Amino acid sequence: MKHTFYLLVENHQGVLARIAGLFSGRGYNLESLTVGVTSDPTVSRITLVCIGDDMIMEQIKKQLNKIVDVIKVVDITYLPSVNRELSLIKINAKSSQRGEIFQIADVFRAKILDVGQSTMILEITGTSEKIDDFIALLSPYTIIELARSGLVSMERGKKLKKE
Amino acid sequence: MKKTGAKLIIEAMKKEGVEVIFGYPGGSVIPIFDELYHEPSIHVVLTRHEQGAVHAADGYARSTGKTGVCLVTSGPGATNTITGLATANFDSVPIVLLTGQVIRPMIGNDAFQEADMVGISRPVTKHNYLVNDRAHLGQTLKEAFFIANSGRPGPVVVDLPKDVVNEQLDDEYPETISIRGYNPVYVGHAGQIKKIAEAIKVSKKPVFYIGGGIHISGASEIFRKVVEKTKIPTISSLMGIGAIRSDHPLYLGMVGMHGTYASNMAMTETDLIIGIGTRFDDRVTGDLGKFAPHAKIIHIDIDPATIARNVTVEIPIVGDARQVLEKLMPLLHPADIDEWREIVSGWKKDYPLPDEEGKEIMPQRVVKEISEIFPEAIITTEVGQNQMFAALYYNFTKPRTFLTSGGLGTMGYGFPAAIGAQMGNRNKKVIDIAGDGSIQMNIQELATAVQEGLPVIVAILNNGYLGMVRQWQQIFKNSRYAATCLMRRPECPFHCEGKAGSWCHLYTVDFVKLADAYGAVGMRVTKPEEIKPALEEAGKSKDKPVFIDFIIARESNVFPMVPPGAGINEMLLGKEK
Ligand SMILES: Cc1ncc(C[n+]2csc(CCOP(=O)(O)OP(=O)(O)O)c2C)c(N)n1
């Protein structure tokens, strides 16, 4: 089962290494990790996606909480939330194929960022599933390069208490 | 007034009540040692290896409850501490380790004696810091001491670039700190605590199962009262030993791989385990599928991540053992479990620990004599058979008197830990029960003990083997003693079957001469009747360490023993049974 956590952490040097080290050191399965600073420059926000049974998830949550630089851990998997991922996709596209690609992009609300002699770069934002579907549709055009950001998540409604 | 980082560090030590620092100097920490040179209130113990320094600080901390402090140089000095840190981290021992670091502009450039100490020590510490701003130094040290000795204690590293140590600033050591992400919970949930009392009321076969958390939280007195009120049989992990008297009628002894018959059986038959400050380690549970199959489990621990990690827990309680027990005490009544107590006492009576006697010296006998002659000693151990004999045969009566590397199982721990314990307990007898293999892992600390005038006794149970490994080879590898004979010489047959032959040399290390060489006292004991007089003689030493080389039966084994992968009730009981 896939779980999504978000973490608020001290914006200290080495925090990311501590968190990544926890996963490698204890053999937990980490699917994606994204990080960026919050509106408070001393705090960073991390979104983690990991895979495992409920017992492992409970352990992961507890172990993350044990890290001194971690201020808050929330398992957002079952909470009403907004989940977004960004992806850049470079594909082979002969000029004769561009029309179809524009159409697919339009349906998925993807942006065309670059059009070259025989390639195009598309940008798409959405849930991971939407991006998976989009990539599947594009695969006949030969994907040359693919960059995915990993998930960022936010709980709907409810305002976070100021720490 | 402006002061250097080094001066602020000394101010921090004094404010934190540090009386002794275990250390080893080097280029990058010269300024700090130089400050200590002017500071008579802090005693610097120069160990002979940085690993020894950390184990010594560990022994000091475990025996006193205070934070052990170490100071070592950058690069090799720092990396030499890793085993000590990992040992302390596993067993929740508060240590602050200050390591030197190259100057900030050189960090990351493969400078001379540079090591990424924060990176290397991360997985084996509770927390660590690289101080890259002189203005953060005081705050960081304050946090380090606070984190090391609160919540679930552990080692904290502070890595100090030399230019930070030399930089001047007008600042004071802070009085308070707050760390957003670090808020240990001490008070257990009242509703959950009530549930413990209710669970005990309906249980027919309850046991207390205690671990090192009892010592750490200072819960041993209240725990004894709880046991006496409820009269519930008590089982201990290796780390819990000493929390209750070993000869207490309700105490069943250590549980697990080398646990007593009574403890292992009680753990298997019980319907309620009240686990306090213990990890349900795999050496305790054996095959998890066969562990305590009828039991409901209550787990009290300050570290939420420990609870329900290995076993399914019905009543989890996050909190400090002492505080939880104090709240629990008034809710308790004597348990109505006469029948259970009778069964348990029957096991205790019918299956005592094996006690072999013969012409040769048996290690069990040595430990028992130590127990009789030095009844209130602080015992440290190395790792192996010596550790198990000490755990099983010494009669512990006080908390914080059994210092052993439980989680990591570090050979070479006991002797430097004994030095640290003696530094913190000048008036107590401190004895390291050692194997002839383990003692050679930090034997250089003999120089430290001599230099400090410490009358530590090292009882070497000398069997000429890496005994515990040899025991496994005997039982599981058909007595093929691969790389465990410490007496092996070029003239030995390629496949030695372990039968003594003309080629065997005794005293491959002459520990008596070695003690002499270091300026300590050395003795050799080869007959059972010499054990007692030798110990008594050793006890008279007031200012010199004593090595006693007990030449014991070469192939004595520790029983009971649970084969790896078996249930803890599936014990091998040794020859007789
Ligand atoms: C640093 C380290 N290396 C290896 C081991 C594996 N080990 C566990 S017990 C043991 C044998 C110990 O032999 P000795 O010190 O002579 O003690 P005895 O078992 O004979 O009492 C070994 C090698 C260990 N625990 N620690």
PDB file of C-alpha atoms in Angstrom, chain B residues 295-457:
ATOM      1  CA  ALA B 295      -0.083 -13.367  26.160  1.00  0.00           C
ATOM      2  CA  LYS B 296      -1.676 -10.004  25.959  1.00  0.00           C
ATOM      3  CA  ILE B 297       1.141  -7.458  25.891  1.00  0.00           C
ATOM      4  CA  ILE B 298       1.373  -4.127  27.675  1.00  0.00           C
ATOM      5  CA  HIS B 299       4.348  -2.051  26.602  1.00  0.00           C
ATOM      6  CA  ILE B 300       5.602   0.989  28.513  1.00  0.00           C
ATOM      7  CA  ASP B 301       8.459   2.907  26.890  1.00  0.00           C
ATOM      8  CA  ILE B 302       9.593   6.481  26.489  1.00  0.00           C
ATOM      9  CA  ASP B 303      10.399   5.832  22.836  1.00  0.00           C
ATOM     10  CA  PRO B 304       7.211   5.403  20.789  1.00  0.00           C
ATOM     11  CA  ALA B 305       9.214   3.814  17.983  1.00  0.00           C
ATOM     12  CA  THR B 306      10.142   0.926  20.279  1.00  0.00           C
ATOM     13  CA  ILE B 307       6.542   0.087  21.077  1.00  0.00           C
ATOM     14  CA  ALA B 308       4.927  -2.579  18.917  1.00  0.00           C
ATOM     15  CA  ARG B 309       7.938  -2.857  16.635  1.00  0.00           C
ATOM     16  CA  ASN B 310       8.565  -6.569  17.145  1.00  0.00           C
ATOM     17  CA  VAL B 311       5.457  -7.806  18.944  1.00  0.00           C
ATOM     18  CA  THR B 312       1.782  -6.955  18.816  1.00  0.00           C
ATOM     19  CA  VAL B 313       0.950  -4.696  21.737  1.00  0.00           C
ATOM     20  CA  GLU B 314      -2.535  -4.334  23.151  1.00  0.00           C
ATOM     21  CA  ILE B 315      -1.902  -1.538  25.622  1.00  0.00           C
ATOM     22  CA  PRO B 316       0.838   0.855  24.458  1.00  0.00           C
ATOM     23  CA  ILE B 317       1.981   3.510  26.911  1.00  0.00           C
ATOM     24  CA  VAL B 318       4.443   6.187  25.934  1.00  0.00           C
ATOM     25  CA  GLY B 319       6.138   7.580  29.002  1.00  0.00           C
ATOM     26  CA  ASP B 320       8.934   7.481  31.516  1.00  0.00           C
ATOM     27  CA  ALA B 321       9.008   4.183  33.416  1.00  0.00           C
ATOM     28  CA  ARG B 322       9.272   5.799  36.843  1.00  0.00           C
ATOM     29  CA  GLN B 323       6.476   8.274  36.276  1.00  0.00           C
ATOM     30  CA  VAL B 324       4.182   5.618  34.859  1.00  0.00           C
ATOM     31  CA  LEU B 325       4.872   3.208  37.729  1.00  0.00           C
ATOM     32  CA  GLU B 326       4.320   5.921  40.315  1.00  0.00           C
ATOM     33  CA  LYS B 327       0.891   6.594  38.842  1.00  0.00           C
ATOM     34  CA  LEU B 328       0.158   2.897  38.556  1.00  0.00           C
ATOM     35  CA  MET B 329       1.140   1.993  42.116  1.00  0.00           C
ATOM     36  CA  PRO B 330      -1.985   3.267  43.926  1.00  0.00           C
ATOM     37  CA  LEU B 331      -4.245   1.482  41.428  1.00  0.00           C
ATOM     38  CA  LEU B 332      -2.725  -1.929  42.105  1.00  0.00           C
ATOM     39  CA  HIS B 333      -3.785  -4.805  44.329  1.00  0.00           C
ATOM     40  CA  PRO B 334      -2.097  -8.089  45.179  1.00  0.00           C
ATOM     41  CA  ALA B 335      -2.652 -10.385  42.211  1.00  0.00           C
ATOM     42  CA  ASP B 336      -4.694 -13.479  42.946  1.00  0.00           C
ATOM     43  CA  ILE B 337      -2.293 -15.889  41.289  1.00  0.00           C
ATOM     44  CA  ASP B 338      -1.112 -18.407  43.889  1.00  0.00           C
ATOM     45  CA  GLU B 339      -1.245 -21.265  41.439  1.00  0.00           C
ATOM     46  CA  TRP B 340       0.881 -19.426  38.862  1.00  0.00           C
ATOM     47  CA  ARG B 341       3.442 -18.483  41.481  1.00  0.00           C
ATOM     48  CA  GLU B 342       3.697 -22.102  42.495  1.00  0.00           C
ATOM     49  CA  ILE B 343       4.281 -23.265  38.938  1.00  0.00           C
ATOM     50  CA  VAL B 344       6.942 -20.622  38.474  1.00  0.00           C
ATOM     51  CA  SER B 345       8.712 -21.431  41.743  1.00  0.00           C
ATOM     52  CA  GLY B 346       8.644 -25.085  40.718  1.00  0.00           C
ATOM     53  CA  TRP B 347      10.531 -24.239  37.537  1.00  0.00           C
ATOM     54  CA  LYS B 348      13.007 -22.165  39.514  1.00  0.00           C
ATOM     55  CA  LYS B 349      13.617 -25.020  41.954  1.00  0.00           C
ATOM     56  CA  ASP B 350      13.693 -27.890  39.473  1.00  0.00           C
ATOM     57  CA  TYR B 351      15.808 -26.193  36.845  1.00  0.00           C
ATOM     58  CA  PRO B 352      18.489 -24.128  38.537  1.00  0.00           C
ATOM     59  CA  LEU B 353      21.386 -22.870  36.480  1.00  0.00           C
ATOM     60  CA  PRO B 354      23.859 -25.643  35.754  1.00  0.00           C
ATOM     61  CA  ASP B 355      26.789 -25.645  38.132  1.00  0.00           C
ATOM     62  CA  GLU B 356      29.663 -27.757  36.973  1.00  0.00           C
ATOM     63  CA  GLU B 357      32.520 -28.640  39.280  1.00  0.00           C
ATOM     64  CA  GLY B 358      35.724 -30.498  38.624  1.00  0.00           C
ATOM     65  CA  LYS B 359      39.464 -30.395  38.883  1.00  0.00           C
ATOM     66  CA  GLU B 360      39.540 -27.525  36.452  1.00  0.00           C
ATOM     67  CA  ILE B 361      38.327 -24.016  37.137  1.00  0.00           C
ATOM     68  CA  MET B 362      34.772 -23.539  35.925  1.00  0.00           C
ATOM     69  CA  PRO B 363      33.869 -19.998  34.872  1.00  0.00           C
ATOM     70  CA  GLN B 364      30.548 -20.152  36.731  1.00  0.00           C
ATOM     71  CA  ARG B 365      32.447 -20.751  39.929  1.00  0.00           C
ATOM     72  CA  VAL B 366      34.715 -17.756  39.327  1.00  0.00           C
ATOM     73  CA  VAL B 367      31.733 -15.451  38.892  1.00  0.00           C
ATOM     74  CA  LYS B 368      30.035 -16.835  42.002  1.00  0.00           C
ATOM     75  CA  GLU B 369      33.168 -16.268  44.082  1.00  0.00           C
ATOM     76  CA  ILE B 370      33.399 -12.724  42.751  1.00  0.00           C
ATOM     77  CA  SER B 371      29.793 -12.268  43.816  1.00  0.00           C
ATOM     78  CA  GLU B 372      30.508 -13.507  47.340  1.00  0.00           C
ATOM     79  CA  ILE B 373      33.694 -11.556  47.894  1.00  0.00           C
ATOM     80  CA  PHE B 374      32.512  -8.352  46.214  1.00  0.00           C
ATOM     81  CA  PRO B 375      28.742  -8.357  46.795  1.00  0.00           C
ATOM     82  CA  GLU B 376      28.068  -4.758  45.803  1.00  0.00           C
ATOM     83  CA  ALA B 377      30.515  -4.281  42.985  1.00  0.00           C
ATOM     84  CA  ILE B 378      29.941  -2.610  39.663  1.00  0.00           C
ATOM     85  CA  ILE B 379      30.373  -5.370  37.132  1.00  0.00           C
ATOM     86  CA  THR B 380      31.284  -4.655  33.547  1.00  0.00           C
ATOM     87  CA  THR B 381      31.662  -7.360  30.941  1.00  0.00           C
ATOM     88  CA  GLU B 382      33.095  -7.964  27.573  1.00  0.00           C
ATOM     89  CA  VAL B 383      31.042  -9.948  25.074  1.00  0.00           C
ATOM     90  CA  GLY B 384      30.752 -13.691  24.802  1.00  0.00           C
ATOM     91  CA  GLN B 385      30.463 -16.436  27.379  1.00  0.00           C
ATOM     92  CA  ASN B 386      32.008 -14.131  29.977  1.00  0.00           C
ATOM     93  CA  GLN B 387      29.079 -11.746  29.559  1.00  0.00           C
ATOM     94  CA  MET B 388      26.479 -14.462  29.961  1.00  0.00           C
ATOM     95  CA  PHE B 389      28.227 -16.043  32.972  1.00  0.00           C
ATOM     96  CA  ALA B 390      28.343 -12.616  34.619  1.00  0.00           C
ATOM     97  CA  ALA B 391      24.680 -11.949  33.846  1.00  0.00           C
ATOM     98  CA  LEU B 392      23.557 -15.327  35.149  1.00  0.00           C
ATOM     99  CA  TYR B 393      25.814 -16.059  38.128  1.00  0.00           C
ATOM    100  CA  TYR B 394      26.556 -12.716  39.791  1.00  0.00           C
ATOM    101  CA  ASN B 395      24.039 -11.744  42.445  1.00  0.00           C
ATOM    102  CA  PHE B 396      23.141  -8.176  41.505  1.00  0.00           C
ATOM    103  CA  THR B 397      21.475  -6.104  44.188  1.00  0.00           C
ATOM    104  CA  LYS B 398      21.561  -2.527  42.908  1.00  0.00           C
ATOM    105  CA  PRO B 399      20.559  -0.682  39.755  1.00  0.00           C
ATOM    106  CA  ARG B 400      23.282   0.635  37.441  1.00  0.00           C
ATOM    107  CA  THR B 401      25.788  -1.983  38.605  1.00  0.00           C
ATOM    108  CA  PHE B 402      25.765  -4.240  35.550  1.00  0.00           C
ATOM    109  CA  LEU B 403      27.352  -2.513  32.579  1.00  0.00           C
ATOM    110  CA  THR B 404      27.392  -4.521  29.396  1.00  0.00           C
ATOM    111  CA  SER B 405      27.045  -3.944  25.683  1.00  0.00           C
ATOM    112  CA  GLY B 406      23.590  -5.405  25.197  1.00  0.00           C
ATOM    113  CA  GLY B 407      22.359  -4.170  21.851  1.00  0.00           C
ATOM    114  CA  LEU B 408      25.521  -4.031  19.777  1.00  0.00           C
ATOM    115  CA  GLY B 409      27.453  -6.736  21.627  1.00  0.00           C
ATOM    116  CA  THR B 410      30.787  -4.955  21.534  1.00  0.00           C
ATOM    117  CA  MET B 411      33.876  -6.956  22.481  1.00  0.00           C
ATOM    118  CA  GLY B 412      36.343  -4.583  24.103  1.00  0.00           C
ATOM    119  CA  TYR B 413      33.620  -2.625  25.881  1.00  0.00           C
ATOM    120  CA  GLY B 414      34.083  -3.894  29.416  1.00  0.00           C
ATOM    121  CA  PHE B 415      37.551  -2.757  30.353  1.00  0.00           C
ATOM    122  CA  PRO B 416      37.327   0.900  29.296  1.00  0.00           C
ATOM    123  CA  ALA B 417      33.767   0.981  30.677  1.00  0.00           C
ATOM    124  CA  ALA B 418      35.169  -0.226  34.004  1.00  0.00           C
ATOM    125  CA  ILE B 419      37.678   2.633  33.930  1.00  0.00           C
ATOM    126  CA  GLY B 420      34.863   5.113  33.337  1.00  0.00           C
ATOM    127  CA  ALA B 421      32.728   3.548  36.068  1.00  0.00           C
ATOM    128  CA  GLN B 422      35.616   3.723  38.530  1.00  0.00           C
ATOM    129  CA  MET B 423      36.169   7.393  37.671  1.00  0.00           C
ATOM    130  CA  GLY B 424      32.548   8.054  38.574  1.00  0.00           C
ATOM    131  CA  ASN B 425      32.486   5.777  41.634  1.00  0.00           C
ATOM    132  CA  ARG B 426      35.789   6.100  43.450  1.00  0.00           C
ATOM    133  CA  ASN B 427      34.585   4.186  46.493  1.00  0.00           C
ATOM    134  CA  LYS B 428      33.059   1.197  44.772  1.00  0.00           C
ATOM    135  CA  LYS B 429      34.701  -1.984  43.614  1.00  0.00           C
ATOM    136  CA  VAL B 430      34.667  -2.182  39.826  1.00  0.00           C
ATOM    137  CA  ILE B 431      35.288  -5.517  38.140  1.00  0.00           C
ATOM    138  CA  ASP B 432      35.461  -6.337  34.456  1.00  0.00           C
ATOM    139  CA  ILE B 433      34.552  -9.955  33.793  1.00  0.00           C
ATOM    140  CA  ALA B 434      36.392 -10.612  30.558  1.00  0.00           C
ATOM    141  CA  GLY B 435      37.237 -13.235  27.978  1.00  0.00           C
ATOM    142  CA  ASP B 436      40.793 -13.666  26.804  1.00  0.00           C
ATOM    143  CA  GLY B 437      39.683 -12.661  23.322  1.00  0.00           C
ATOM    144  CA  SER B 438      37.749  -9.541  24.244  1.00  0.00           C
ATOM    145  CA  ILE B 439      40.255  -8.136  26.690  1.00  0.00           C
ATOM    146  CA  GLN B 440      42.759  -7.888  23.878  1.00  0.00           C
ATOM    147  CA  MET B 441      40.489  -5.535  21.982  1.00  0.00           C
ATOM    148  CA  ASN B 442      41.133  -2.571  24.273  1.00  0.00           C
ATOM    149  CA  ILE B 443      43.968  -3.838  26.406  1.00  0.00           C
ATOM    150  CA  GLN B 444      45.937  -0.655  25.813  1.00  0.00           C
ATOM    151  CA  GLU B 445      43.642   1.028  28.345  1.00  0.00           C
ATOM    152  CA  LEU B 446      45.665  -0.710  31.034  1.00  0.00           C
ATOM    153  CA  ALA B 447      47.994   2.260  30.690  1.00  0.00           C
ATOM    154  CA  THR B 448      45.070   4.606  31.364  1.00  0.00           C
ATOM    155  CA  ALA B 449      44.008   2.693  34.473  1.00  0.00           C
ATOM    156  CA  VAL B 450      47.590   2.713  35.769  1.00  0.00           C
ATOM    157  CA  GLN B 451      47.996   6.408  35.034  1.00  0.00           C
ATOM    158  CA  GLU B 452      44.791   7.239  36.905  1.00  0.00           C
ATOM    159  CA  GLY B 453      45.599   4.886  39.776  1.00  0.00           C
ATOM    160  CA  LEU B 454      42.357   2.937  39.394  1.00  0.00           C
ATOM    161  CA  PRO B 455      42.077  -0.370  41.286  1.00  0.00           C
ATOM    162  CA  VAL B 456      39.851  -1.951  38.638  1.00  0.00           C
ATOM    163  CA  ILE B 457      39.977  -5.752  38.721  1.00  0.00           C
TER     164      ILE B 457
END
